[in-house]
PDB file of C-alpha atoms in Angstrom:
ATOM      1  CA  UNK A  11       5.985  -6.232  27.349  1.00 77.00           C
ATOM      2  CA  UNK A  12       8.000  -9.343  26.854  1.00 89.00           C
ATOM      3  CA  UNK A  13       8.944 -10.043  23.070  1.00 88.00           C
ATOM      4  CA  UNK A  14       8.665 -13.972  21.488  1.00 92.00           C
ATOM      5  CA  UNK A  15      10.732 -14.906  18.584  1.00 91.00           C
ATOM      6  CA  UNK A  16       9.037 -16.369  15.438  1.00 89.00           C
ATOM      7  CA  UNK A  17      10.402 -17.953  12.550  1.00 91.00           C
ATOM      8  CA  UNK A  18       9.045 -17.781   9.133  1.00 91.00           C
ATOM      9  CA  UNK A  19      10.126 -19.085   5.425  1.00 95.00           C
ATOM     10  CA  UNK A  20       9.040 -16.357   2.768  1.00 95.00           C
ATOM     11  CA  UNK A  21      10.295 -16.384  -0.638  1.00 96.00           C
ATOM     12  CA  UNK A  22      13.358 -14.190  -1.184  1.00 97.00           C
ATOM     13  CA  UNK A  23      11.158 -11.181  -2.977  1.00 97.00           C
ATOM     14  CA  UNK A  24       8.907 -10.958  -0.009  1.00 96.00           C
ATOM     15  CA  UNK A  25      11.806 -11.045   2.703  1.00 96.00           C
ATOM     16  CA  UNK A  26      13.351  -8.031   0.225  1.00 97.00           C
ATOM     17  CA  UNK A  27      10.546  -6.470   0.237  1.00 96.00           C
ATOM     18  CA  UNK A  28       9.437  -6.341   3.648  1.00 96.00           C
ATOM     19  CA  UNK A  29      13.334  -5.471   4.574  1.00 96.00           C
ATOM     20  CA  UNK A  30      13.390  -2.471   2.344  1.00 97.00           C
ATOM     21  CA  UNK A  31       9.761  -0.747   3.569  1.00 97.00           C
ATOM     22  CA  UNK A  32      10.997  -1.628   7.289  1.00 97.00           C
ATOM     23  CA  UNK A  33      13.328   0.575   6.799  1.00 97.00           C
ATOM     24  CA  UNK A  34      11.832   3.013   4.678  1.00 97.00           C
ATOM     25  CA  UNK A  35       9.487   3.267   7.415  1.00 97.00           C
ATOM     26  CA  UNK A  36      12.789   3.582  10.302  1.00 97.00           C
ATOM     27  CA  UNK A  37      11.469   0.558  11.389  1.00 97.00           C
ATOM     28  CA  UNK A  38      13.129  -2.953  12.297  1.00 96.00           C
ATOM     29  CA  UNK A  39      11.696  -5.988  10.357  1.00 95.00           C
ATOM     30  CA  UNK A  40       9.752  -7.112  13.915  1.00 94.00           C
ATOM     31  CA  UNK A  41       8.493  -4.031  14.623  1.00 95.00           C
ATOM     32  CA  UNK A  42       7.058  -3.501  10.955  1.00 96.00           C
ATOM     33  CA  UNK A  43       5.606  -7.004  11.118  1.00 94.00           C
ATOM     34  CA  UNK A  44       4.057  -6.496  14.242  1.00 94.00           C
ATOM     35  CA  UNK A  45       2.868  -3.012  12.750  1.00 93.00           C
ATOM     36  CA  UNK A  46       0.957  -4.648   9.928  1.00 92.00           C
ATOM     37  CA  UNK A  47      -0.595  -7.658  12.022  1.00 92.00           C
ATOM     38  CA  UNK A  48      -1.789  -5.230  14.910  1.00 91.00           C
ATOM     39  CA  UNK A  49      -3.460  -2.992  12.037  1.00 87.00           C
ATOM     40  CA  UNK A  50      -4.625  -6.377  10.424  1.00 85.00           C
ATOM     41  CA  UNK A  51      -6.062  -7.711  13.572  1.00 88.00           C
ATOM     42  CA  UNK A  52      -7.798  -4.311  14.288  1.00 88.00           C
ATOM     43  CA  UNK A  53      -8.979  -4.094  11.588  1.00 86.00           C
ATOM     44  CA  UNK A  54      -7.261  -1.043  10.468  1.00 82.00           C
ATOM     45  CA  UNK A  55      -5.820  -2.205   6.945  1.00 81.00           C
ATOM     46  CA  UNK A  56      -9.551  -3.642   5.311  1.00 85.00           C
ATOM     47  CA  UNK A  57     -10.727   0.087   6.530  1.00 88.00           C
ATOM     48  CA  UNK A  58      -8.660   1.886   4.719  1.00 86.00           C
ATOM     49  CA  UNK A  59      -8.831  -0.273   1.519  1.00 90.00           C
ATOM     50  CA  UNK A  60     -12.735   0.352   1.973  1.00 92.00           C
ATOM     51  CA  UNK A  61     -12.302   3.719   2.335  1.00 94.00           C
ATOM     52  CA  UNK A  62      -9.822   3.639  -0.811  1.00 93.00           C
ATOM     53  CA  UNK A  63     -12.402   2.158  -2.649  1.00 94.00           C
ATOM     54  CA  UNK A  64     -15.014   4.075  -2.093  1.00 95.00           C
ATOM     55  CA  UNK A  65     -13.199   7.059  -2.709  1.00 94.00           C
ATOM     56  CA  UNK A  66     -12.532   5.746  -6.340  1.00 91.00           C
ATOM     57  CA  UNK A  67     -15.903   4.793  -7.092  1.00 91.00           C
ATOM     58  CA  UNK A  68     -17.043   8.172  -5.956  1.00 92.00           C
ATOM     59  CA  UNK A  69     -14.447  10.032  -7.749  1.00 91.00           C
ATOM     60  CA  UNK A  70     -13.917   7.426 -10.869  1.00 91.00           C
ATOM     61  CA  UNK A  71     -15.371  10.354 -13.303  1.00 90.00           C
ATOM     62  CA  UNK A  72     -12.884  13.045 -12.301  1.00 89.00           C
ATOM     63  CA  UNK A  73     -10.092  10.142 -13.038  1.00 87.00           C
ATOM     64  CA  UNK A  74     -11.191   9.454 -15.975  1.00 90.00           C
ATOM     65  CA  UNK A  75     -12.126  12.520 -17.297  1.00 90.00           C
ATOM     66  CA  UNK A  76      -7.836  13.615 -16.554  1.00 89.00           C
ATOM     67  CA  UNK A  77      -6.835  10.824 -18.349  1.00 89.00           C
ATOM     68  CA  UNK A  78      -9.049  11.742 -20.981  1.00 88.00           C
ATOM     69  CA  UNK A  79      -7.627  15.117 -21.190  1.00 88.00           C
ATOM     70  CA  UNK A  80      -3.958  13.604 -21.051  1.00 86.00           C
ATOM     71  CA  UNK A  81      -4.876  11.559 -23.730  1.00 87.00           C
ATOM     72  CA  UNK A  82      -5.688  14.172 -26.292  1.00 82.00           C
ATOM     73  CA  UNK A  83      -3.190  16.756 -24.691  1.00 74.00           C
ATOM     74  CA  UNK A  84      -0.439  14.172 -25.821  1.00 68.00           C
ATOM     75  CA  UNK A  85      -1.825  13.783 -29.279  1.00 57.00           C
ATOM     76  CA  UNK A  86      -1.498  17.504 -29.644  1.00 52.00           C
ATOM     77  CA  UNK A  87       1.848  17.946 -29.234  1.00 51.00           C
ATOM     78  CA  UNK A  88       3.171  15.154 -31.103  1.00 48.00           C
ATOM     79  CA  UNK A  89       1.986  16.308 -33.727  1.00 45.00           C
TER      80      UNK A  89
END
């Protein structure tokens, strides 16, 4: 397939940003933007953030209820 060159203007943090998980990822900067705007046009990204979601609001209690126990396992040995 033949490639295009765009140009963008991003503020510095974002071009950081997007350098560093590129290549966290072993990825160039044009194949990790195409990456994210293939799984944002097929809808792949706003699945998994509903999917995300709904596993937090299922699972919100059991959260909570570990933080809870944190909480007062902290106290404890402060004191």
């Amino acid at each position: 397939m033949a490639k295009t060159q765009l140009g963008a203007r991003v503020e510095q943090d974002v071009a950081e940003l997007a350098k560093k998980r590129a290549a966290d990822l072993g990825l160039s900067i044009g194949d990790y933007l195409a990456r994210l705007v293939q799984d944002d046009a097929s809808g792949l990204r706003a699945r998994g953030v509903e999917a995300a979601a709904r596993f937090l609001a299922e699972h919100q209690s059991v959260f909570d209820e570990a933080e809870d126990t944190q909480r007062e396992g902290s106290g404890a040995r402060a004191a």
